[in-house]
PDB file of C-alpha atoms in Angstrom:
ATOM      1  CA  ALA A   4      64.771 106.113  61.511  1.00 76.00           C
ATOM      2  CA  GLN A   5      68.016 105.804  63.121  1.00 83.00           C
ATOM      3  CA  THR A   6      69.557 102.517  62.885  1.00 91.00           C
ATOM      4  CA  VAL A   7      72.563 100.906  64.782  1.00 95.00           C
ATOM      5  CA  THR A   8      75.066  98.560  63.180  1.00 95.00           C
ATOM      6  CA  GLN A   9      77.894  96.087  64.850  1.00 95.00           C
ATOM      7  CA  SER A  10      78.896  94.049  62.186  1.00 94.00           C
ATOM      8  CA  GLN A  11      80.824  90.944  64.431  1.00 95.00           C
ATOM      9  CA  PRO A  12      78.828  88.660  66.069  1.00 94.00           C
ATOM     10  CA  GLU A  13      81.514  87.160  67.982  1.00 96.00           C
ATOM     11  CA  MET A  14      84.852  88.573  68.977  1.00 97.00           C
ATOM     12  CA  SER A  15      87.658  86.811  71.451  1.00 97.00           C
ATOM     13  CA  VAL A  16      91.025  88.413  73.009  1.00 97.00           C
ATOM     14  CA  GLN A  17      93.387  87.218  75.238  1.00 97.00           C
ATOM     15  CA  GLU A  18      93.755  88.466  78.929  1.00 97.00           C
ATOM     16  CA  ALA A  19      95.765  91.823  79.092  1.00 97.00           C
ATOM     17  CA  GLU A  20      95.573  92.208  75.343  1.00 97.00           C
ATOM     18  CA  THR A  21      93.711  95.016  73.805  1.00 98.00           C
ATOM     19  CA  VAL A  22      90.463  94.935  71.419  1.00 98.00           C
ATOM     20  CA  THR A  23      88.228  96.671  69.552  1.00 98.00           C
ATOM     21  CA  LEU A  24      84.672  96.559  68.824  1.00 98.00           C
ATOM     22  CA  SER A  25      83.268  98.382  66.301  1.00 97.00           C
ATOM     23  CA  CYS A  26      79.444 100.408  65.694  1.00 97.00           C
ATOM     24  CA  THR A  27      77.869 101.999  62.989  1.00 97.00           C
ATOM     25  CA  TYR A  28      74.931 104.285  62.927  1.00 96.00           C
ATOM     26  CA  ASP A  29      72.483 106.026  60.560  1.00 95.00           C
ATOM     27  CA  THR A  30      70.835 109.570  62.004  1.00 91.00           C
ATOM     28  CA  SER A  31      69.979 112.367  60.363  1.00 89.00           C
ATOM     29  CA  GLU A  32      70.402 114.247  64.018  1.00 88.00           C
ATOM     30  CA  ASN A  33      73.205 116.339  64.679  1.00 88.00           C
ATOM     31  CA  ASN A  34      72.783 116.347  68.422  1.00 89.00           C
ATOM     32  CA  TYR A  35      72.636 112.730  69.780  1.00 92.00           C
ATOM     33  CA  TYR A  36      74.230 110.459  72.739  1.00 93.00           C
ATOM     34  CA  LEU A  37      76.124 106.757  71.800  1.00 95.00           C
ATOM     35  CA  PHE A  38      76.376 104.867  74.068  1.00 96.00           C
ATOM     36  CA  TRP A  39      78.008 101.085  74.762  1.00 97.00           C
ATOM     37  CA  TYR A  40      76.272  98.535  77.310  1.00 96.00           C
ATOM     38  CA  LYS A  41      78.076  95.012  78.593  1.00 97.00           C
ATOM     39  CA  GLN A  42      75.804  92.279  79.179  1.00 96.00           C
ATOM     40  CA  PRO A  43      77.344  89.807  81.345  1.00 95.00           C
ATOM     41  CA  PRO A  44      75.918  86.229  82.007  1.00 91.00           C
ATOM     42  CA  SER A  45      73.836  87.501  84.625  1.00 90.00           C
ATOM     43  CA  ARG A  46      71.876  89.629  81.523  1.00 91.00           C
ATOM     44  CA  GLN A  47      72.073  92.542  83.823  1.00 92.00           C
ATOM     45  CA  MET A  48      72.348  95.536  81.263  1.00 94.00           C
ATOM     46  CA  ILE A  49      75.447  97.628  83.046  1.00 94.00           C
ATOM     47  CA  LEU A  50      76.305 101.437  81.112  1.00 94.00           C
ATOM     48  CA  VAL A  51      80.484 100.940  79.978  1.00 96.00           C
ATOM     49  CA  ILE A  52      80.592 104.539  78.382  1.00 96.00           C
ATOM     50  CA  ARG A  53      78.840 107.541  76.624  1.00 94.00           C
ATOM     51  CA  GLN A  54      79.886 110.056  74.091  1.00 95.00           C
ATOM     52  CA  GLU A  55      77.665 113.432  73.082  1.00 92.00           C
ATOM     53  CA  ALA A  56      77.351 114.300  69.709  1.00 92.00           C
ATOM     54  CA  TYR A  57      78.871 117.548  70.234  1.00 90.00           C
ATOM     55  CA  LYS A  58      81.618 116.674  72.046  1.00 89.00           C
ATOM     56  CA  GLN A  59      84.756 116.234  69.875  1.00 86.00           C
ATOM     57  CA  GLN A  60      86.672 114.630  72.507  1.00 93.00           C
ATOM     58  CA  ASN A  61      86.783 110.903  72.498  1.00 96.00           C
ATOM     59  CA  ALA A  62      85.286 109.345  75.757  1.00 95.00           C
ATOM     60  CA  THR A  63      87.229 107.176  78.374  1.00 95.00           C
ATOM     61  CA  GLU A  64      86.204 105.265  81.294  1.00 94.00           C
ATOM     62  CA  ASN A  65      89.158 103.659  82.577  1.00 95.00           C
ATOM     63  CA  ARG A  66      90.389 100.847  80.257  1.00 97.00           C
ATOM     64  CA  PHE A  67      87.281 101.374  78.124  1.00 98.00           C
ATOM     65  CA  SER A  68      87.821 104.238  75.340  1.00 97.00           C
ATOM     66  CA  VAL A  69      85.852 105.087  72.209  1.00 97.00           C
ATOM     67  CA  ASN A  70      86.543 106.501  68.871  1.00 97.00           C
ATOM     68  CA  PHE A  71      84.014 108.833  67.614  1.00 97.00           C
ATOM     69  CA  GLN A  72      84.222 109.264  64.153  1.00 96.00           C
ATOM     70  CA  LYS A  73      81.057 111.762  63.523  1.00 95.00           C
ATOM     71  CA  ALA A  74      81.403 112.231  59.809  1.00 94.00           C
ATOM     72  CA  ALA A  75      81.607 108.417  59.176  1.00 95.00           C
ATOM     73  CA  LYS A  76      78.901 107.926  62.009  1.00 96.00           C
ATOM     74  CA  SER A  77      81.159 105.536  63.406  1.00 97.00           C
ATOM     75  CA  PHE A  78      82.299 104.217  67.163  1.00 97.00           C
ATOM     76  CA  SER A  79      83.952 101.847  67.978  1.00 97.00           C
ATOM     77  CA  LEU A  80      84.902 100.708  71.336  1.00 98.00           C
ATOM     78  CA  LYS A  81      88.345  99.748  72.466  1.00 98.00           C
ATOM     79  CA  ILE A  82      89.198  97.741  75.736  1.00 98.00           C
ATOM     80  CA  SER A  83      92.638  97.674  77.038  1.00 97.00           C
ATOM     81  CA  ASP A  84      93.983  95.392  79.004  1.00 97.00           C
ATOM     82  CA  SER A  85      91.317  93.000  78.334  1.00 98.00           C
ATOM     83  CA  GLN A  86      90.241  90.900  81.951  1.00 97.00           C
ATOM     84  CA  LEU A  87      88.231  87.865  82.198  1.00 97.00           C
ATOM     85  CA  GLY A  88      85.345  89.906  84.103  1.00 96.00           C
ATOM     86  CA  ASP A  89      85.393  92.054  80.599  1.00 97.00           C
ATOM     87  CA  THR A  90      83.930  88.334  78.632  1.00 97.00           C
ATOM     88  CA  ALA A  91      80.227  89.950  78.041  1.00 97.00           C
ATOM     89  CA  MET A  92      77.821  90.440  75.047  1.00 96.00           C
ATOM     90  CA  TYR A  93      78.549  94.288  73.707  1.00 97.00           C
ATOM     91  CA  PHE A  94      76.093  96.429  73.086  1.00 97.00           C
ATOM     92  CA  CYS A  95      76.253  99.685  70.677  1.00 97.00           C
ATOM     93  CA  ALA A  96      72.955 102.115  71.347  1.00 96.00           C
ATOM     94  CA  PHE A  97      72.110 105.782  70.159  1.00 94.00           C
ATOM     95  CA  MET A  98      69.763 107.842  71.861  1.00 91.00           C
ATOM     96  CA  ASN A  99      67.911 111.106  70.317  1.00 84.00           C
ATOM     97  CA  PRO A 100      67.541 113.597  73.345  1.00 75.00           C
ATOM     98  CA  LEU A 101      65.262 115.380  71.590  1.00 72.00           C
ATOM     99  CA  GLY A 102      62.838 112.456  71.210  1.00 66.00           C
ATOM    100  CA  THR A 103      61.770 110.026  73.394  1.00 69.00           C
ATOM    101  CA  ASP A 104      65.002 109.171  75.160  1.00 76.00           C
ATOM    102  CA  LYS A 105      64.775 105.554  73.998  1.00 84.00           C
ATOM    103  CA  LEU A 106      67.592 103.804  73.331  1.00 91.00           C
ATOM    104  CA  ILE A 107      68.339 102.282  70.018  1.00 93.00           C
ATOM    105  CA  PHE A 108      70.240  99.276  70.054  1.00 95.00           C
ATOM    106  CA  GLY A 109      72.515  97.070  67.980  1.00 94.00           C
ATOM    107  CA  THR A 110      72.388  93.641  68.047  1.00 93.00           C
ATOM    108  CA  GLY A 111      75.530  93.209  70.076  1.00 95.00           C
ATOM    109  CA  THR A 112      78.882  91.207  70.098  1.00 96.00           C
ATOM    110  CA  ARG A 113      79.933  88.872  71.916  1.00 96.00           C
ATOM    111  CA  LEU A 114      83.400  89.316  73.488  1.00 97.00           C
ATOM    112  CA  GLN A 115      85.454  86.307  74.981  1.00 97.00           C
ATOM    113  CA  VAL A 116      88.628  86.872  77.039  1.00 97.00           C
ATOM    114  CA  PHE A 117      90.658  83.783  76.797  1.00 96.00           C
ATOM    115  CA  PRO A 118      93.331  83.341  79.989  1.00 95.00           C
TER     116      PRO A 118
ATOM    117  CA  ASP B  17      68.867 102.538  96.552  1.00 62.00           C
ATOM    118  CA  ALA B  18      67.624  99.032  95.761  1.00 80.00           C
ATOM    119  CA  GLY B  19      67.727  99.628  91.809  1.00 93.00           C
ATOM    120  CA  VAL B  20      65.008  99.035  89.416  1.00 96.00           C
ATOM    121  CA  ILE B  21      62.657  95.734  90.588  1.00 97.00           C
ATOM    122  CA  GLN B  22      61.051  93.288  88.030  1.00 97.00           C
ATOM    123  CA  SER B  23      59.076  90.378  89.081  1.00 96.00           C
ATOM    124  CA  PRO B  24      59.141  87.309  88.338  1.00 97.00           C
ATOM    125  CA  ARG B  25      62.685  86.628  87.368  1.00 96.00           C
ATOM    126  CA  HIS B  26      61.709  83.541  85.481  1.00 97.00           C
ATOM    127  CA  GLU B  27      57.818  82.864  83.857  1.00 97.00           C
ATOM    128  CA  VAL B  28      57.137  79.900  82.784  1.00 97.00           C
ATOM    129  CA  THR B  29      53.599  79.337  80.926  1.00 96.00           C
ATOM    130  CA  GLU B  30      51.584  77.570  78.488  1.00 97.00           C
ATOM    131  CA  MET B  31      50.117  79.181  75.483  1.00 97.00           C
ATOM    132  CA  GLY B  32      46.985  81.427  76.055  1.00 96.00           C
ATOM    133  CA  GLN B  33      47.886  82.111  79.186  1.00 97.00           C
ATOM    134  CA  GLU B  34      48.122  85.986  80.512  1.00 97.00           C
ATOM    135  CA  VAL B  35      51.586  86.700  82.088  1.00 97.00           C
ATOM    136  CA  THR B  36      51.924  89.883  83.851  1.00 98.00           C
ATOM    137  CA  LEU B  37      55.159  91.397  84.232  1.00 98.00           C
ATOM    138  CA  ARG B  38      56.267  93.695  87.463  1.00 98.00           C
ATOM    139  CA  CYS B  39      58.890  96.499  87.350  1.00 98.00           C
ATOM    140  CA  LYS B  40      59.114  99.225  90.389  1.00 98.00           C
ATOM    141  CA  PRO B  41      61.737 102.041  88.827  1.00 97.00           C
ATOM    142  CA  ILE B  42      63.745 103.739  90.924  1.00 95.00           C
ATOM    143  CA  SER B  43      62.360 105.842  93.479  1.00 94.00           C
ATOM    144  CA  GLY B  44      62.408 109.480  92.043  1.00 92.00           C
ATOM    145  CA  HIS B  45      62.762 108.722  88.627  1.00 93.00           C
ATOM    146  CA  ASN B  46      59.743 109.744  86.465  1.00 92.00           C
ATOM    147  CA  SER B  47      60.811 107.982  83.063  1.00 93.00           C
ATOM    148  CA  LEU B  48      59.918 104.317  82.629  1.00 96.00           C
ATOM    149  CA  PHE B  49      60.904 101.918  79.671  1.00 96.00           C
ATOM    150  CA  TRP B  50      60.085  98.392  79.143  1.00 97.00           C
ATOM    151  CA  TYR B  51      62.137  97.014  76.219  1.00 96.00           C
ATOM    152  CA  ARG B  52      62.097  92.707  75.036  1.00 96.00           C
ATOM    153  CA  GLN B  53      65.463  91.025  73.774  1.00 95.00           C
ATOM    154  CA  THR B  54      65.128  88.349  71.853  1.00 93.00           C
ATOM    155  CA  MET B  55      67.783  86.576  69.843  1.00 87.00           C
ATOM    156  CA  MET B  56      66.013  87.432  66.110  1.00 85.00           C
ATOM    157  CA  ARG B  57      65.526  91.500  67.084  1.00 86.00           C
ATOM    158  CA  GLY B  58      67.887  91.924  70.010  1.00 89.00           C
ATOM    159  CA  LEU B  59      66.821  94.736  72.591  1.00 93.00           C
ATOM    160  CA  GLU B  60      63.916  96.817  71.427  1.00 93.00           C
ATOM    161  CA  LEU B  61      61.913  99.443  73.144  1.00 93.00           C
ATOM    162  CA  LEU B  62      57.830  98.458  73.569  1.00 95.00           C
ATOM    163  CA  ILE B  63      56.350 101.517  75.718  1.00 95.00           C
ATOM    164  CA  TYR B  64      58.143 104.765  77.695  1.00 93.00           C
ATOM    165  CA  PHE B  65      56.504 106.356  79.959  1.00 95.00           C
ATOM    166  CA  ASN B  66      56.914 109.489  81.278  1.00 92.00           C
ATOM    167  CA  ASN B  67      55.409 110.596  84.664  1.00 93.00           C
ATOM    168  CA  ASN B  68      52.912 107.989  84.164  1.00 94.00           C
ATOM    169  CA  VAL B  69      51.536 108.709  80.835  1.00 94.00           C
ATOM    170  CA  PRO B  70      52.388 106.549  78.473  1.00 93.00           C
ATOM    171  CA  ILE B  71      54.534 109.051  75.526  1.00 91.00           C
ATOM    172  CA  ASP B  72      55.569 105.888  72.919  1.00 89.00           C
ATOM    173  CA  ASP B  73      53.968 102.982  72.085  1.00 91.00           C
ATOM    174  CA  SER B  74      55.170 102.324  69.228  1.00 89.00           C
ATOM    175  CA  GLY B  75      56.708  99.235  69.877  1.00 90.00           C
ATOM    176  CA  MET B  76      54.126  97.399  71.020  1.00 93.00           C
ATOM    177  CA  PRO B  77      53.732  94.457  68.886  1.00 86.00           C
ATOM    178  CA  GLU B  78      50.232  94.014  68.542  1.00 83.00           C
ATOM    179  CA  ASP B  79      46.924  93.962  70.976  1.00 89.00           C
ATOM    180  CA  ARG B  80      47.654  91.246  73.253  1.00 95.00           C
ATOM    181  CA  PHE B  81      50.274  93.372  74.953  1.00 96.00           C
ATOM    182  CA  SER B  82      49.774  95.988  77.584  1.00 96.00           C
ATOM    183  CA  ALA B  83      51.230  98.057  79.943  1.00 97.00           C
ATOM    184  CA  LYS B  84      49.770 100.534  82.652  1.00 97.00           C
ATOM    185  CA  MET B  85      51.857 102.609  85.361  1.00 97.00           C
ATOM    186  CA  PRO B  86      49.219 103.900  87.770  1.00 96.00           C
ATOM    187  CA  ASN B  87      51.491 105.381  90.055  1.00 94.00           C
ATOM    188  CA  ALA B  88      54.784 106.403  90.045  1.00 93.00           C
ATOM    189  CA  SER B  89      56.474 103.252  91.850  1.00 95.00           C
ATOM    190  CA  PHE B  90      54.832 100.603  89.579  1.00 96.00           C
ATOM    191  CA  SER B  91      54.134  99.392  86.233  1.00 98.00           C
ATOM    192  CA  THR B  92      52.829  96.477  85.059  1.00 98.00           C
ATOM    193  CA  LEU B  93      52.940  94.425  81.226  1.00 98.00           C
ATOM    194  CA  LYS B  94      50.847  92.159  80.035  1.00 98.00           C
ATOM    195  CA  ILE B  95      50.424  89.699  77.410  1.00 97.00           C
ATOM    196  CA  GLN B  96      47.247  87.505  76.841  1.00 96.00           C
ATOM    197  CA  PRO B  97      47.258  85.465  75.390  1.00 96.00           C
ATOM    198  CA  SER B  98      50.306  84.486  75.239  1.00 96.00           C
ATOM    199  CA  GLU B  99      52.346  82.808  72.582  1.00 96.00           C
ATOM    200  CA  PRO B 100      55.472  81.135  72.275  1.00 96.00           C
ATOM    201  CA  ARG B 101      57.030  83.477  69.826  1.00 94.00           C
ATOM    202  CA  ASP B 102      56.602  86.181  72.906  1.00 96.00           C
ATOM    203  CA  SER B 103      59.490  84.165  74.478  1.00 97.00           C
ATOM    204  CA  ALA B 104      62.073  86.707  75.492  1.00 97.00           C
ATOM    205  CA  VAL B 105      63.774  88.374  78.003  1.00 97.00           C
ATOM    206  CA  TYR B 106      61.311  91.747  79.273  1.00 98.00           C
ATOM    207  CA  PHE B 107      63.832  94.554  80.806  1.00 97.00           C
ATOM    208  CA  CYS B 108      62.575  97.609  82.603  1.00 97.00           C
ATOM    209  CA  ALA B 109      64.503 100.720  82.906  1.00 96.00           C
ATOM    210  CA  SER B 110      63.640 104.166  84.626  1.00 95.00           C
ATOM    211  CA  SER B 111      65.510 107.424  84.319  1.00 92.00           C
ATOM    212  CA  HIS B 112      65.079 111.400  85.919  1.00 89.00           C
ATOM    213  CA  ASP B 113      63.872 113.064  83.180  1.00 79.00           C
ATOM    214  CA  ARG B 114      65.729 116.150  84.232  1.00 75.00           C
ATOM    215  CA  GLY B 115      66.244 117.327  80.041  1.00 71.00           C
ATOM    216  CA  GLY B 116      69.322 116.502  78.152  1.00 70.00           C
ATOM    217  CA  TYR B 117      70.786 113.272  79.053  1.00 76.00           C
ATOM    218  CA  ASN B 118      69.243 111.167  81.591  1.00 81.00           C
ATOM    219  CA  GLU B 119      70.807 108.060  82.276  1.00 86.00           C
ATOM    220  CA  GLN B 120      68.809 104.867  81.875  1.00 91.00           C
ATOM    221  CA  PHE B 121      69.380 102.443  84.372  1.00 93.00           C
ATOM    222  CA  PHE B 122      68.366  98.760  83.712  1.00 95.00           C
ATOM    223  CA  GLY B 123      66.250  96.245  85.959  1.00 96.00           C
ATOM    224  CA  PRO B 124      67.603  92.417  86.270  1.00 94.00           C
ATOM    225  CA  GLY B 125      65.318  91.036  83.050  1.00 96.00           C
ATOM    226  CA  THR B 126      62.194  89.012  83.531  1.00 97.00           C
ATOM    227  CA  ARG B 127      62.738  85.569  81.365  1.00 97.00           C
ATOM    228  CA  LEU B 128      59.654  84.336  80.013  1.00 98.00           C
ATOM    229  CA  THR B 129      58.803  81.168  78.543  1.00 97.00           C
ATOM    230  CA  VAL B 130      55.720  80.153  76.538  1.00 97.00           C
ATOM    231  CA  LEU B 131      55.205  76.694  75.992  1.00 96.00           C
TER     232      LEU B 131
END
């Protein structure tokens, strides 16, 4: 069974600084997808970034980028130039596209951005 | 598009009562997911429908929980009888299954409190 682990329950960063959130996962699959979701206080789940395991190039979306280390089963999220609006819970998630499409989530990291 | 619609947004009930949560997926989407979010267990999949048929219900906690999808535009999650440990946020998500990666779009969630 696949598992996703986020070892940082809480993180904080000052506005305009860079912060990295950690995620590790366990799977025997070779092809899969990894995601970072943001959940602000509004509770809405928002997809931040996606990585396909067969792609060696790390995904980037504006200020958000990932460091995908397939052999190490590591998938960290880097937020550059942090903004107050980045304050939220961040969830790492795994999907096996050959399975039922279900997302397997980590326990989340609460990120606080300070002015 | 209005996105995934869930109702009610908040539900407070007493132990032993029946609770019905409702979801309207995005028009044209043929996959629907019910997730539950608790402090103890995080986000976990309860059940997944594809073309209105339940494909994976291995996450449904027990017989008190049931889910239906009578047509492509409506799904319900019912808890009968409800218990305090069912208190959680319940999310519905939908996607358009075209094979490979299918992004899931989440509704705003229903916060259930069972007293």
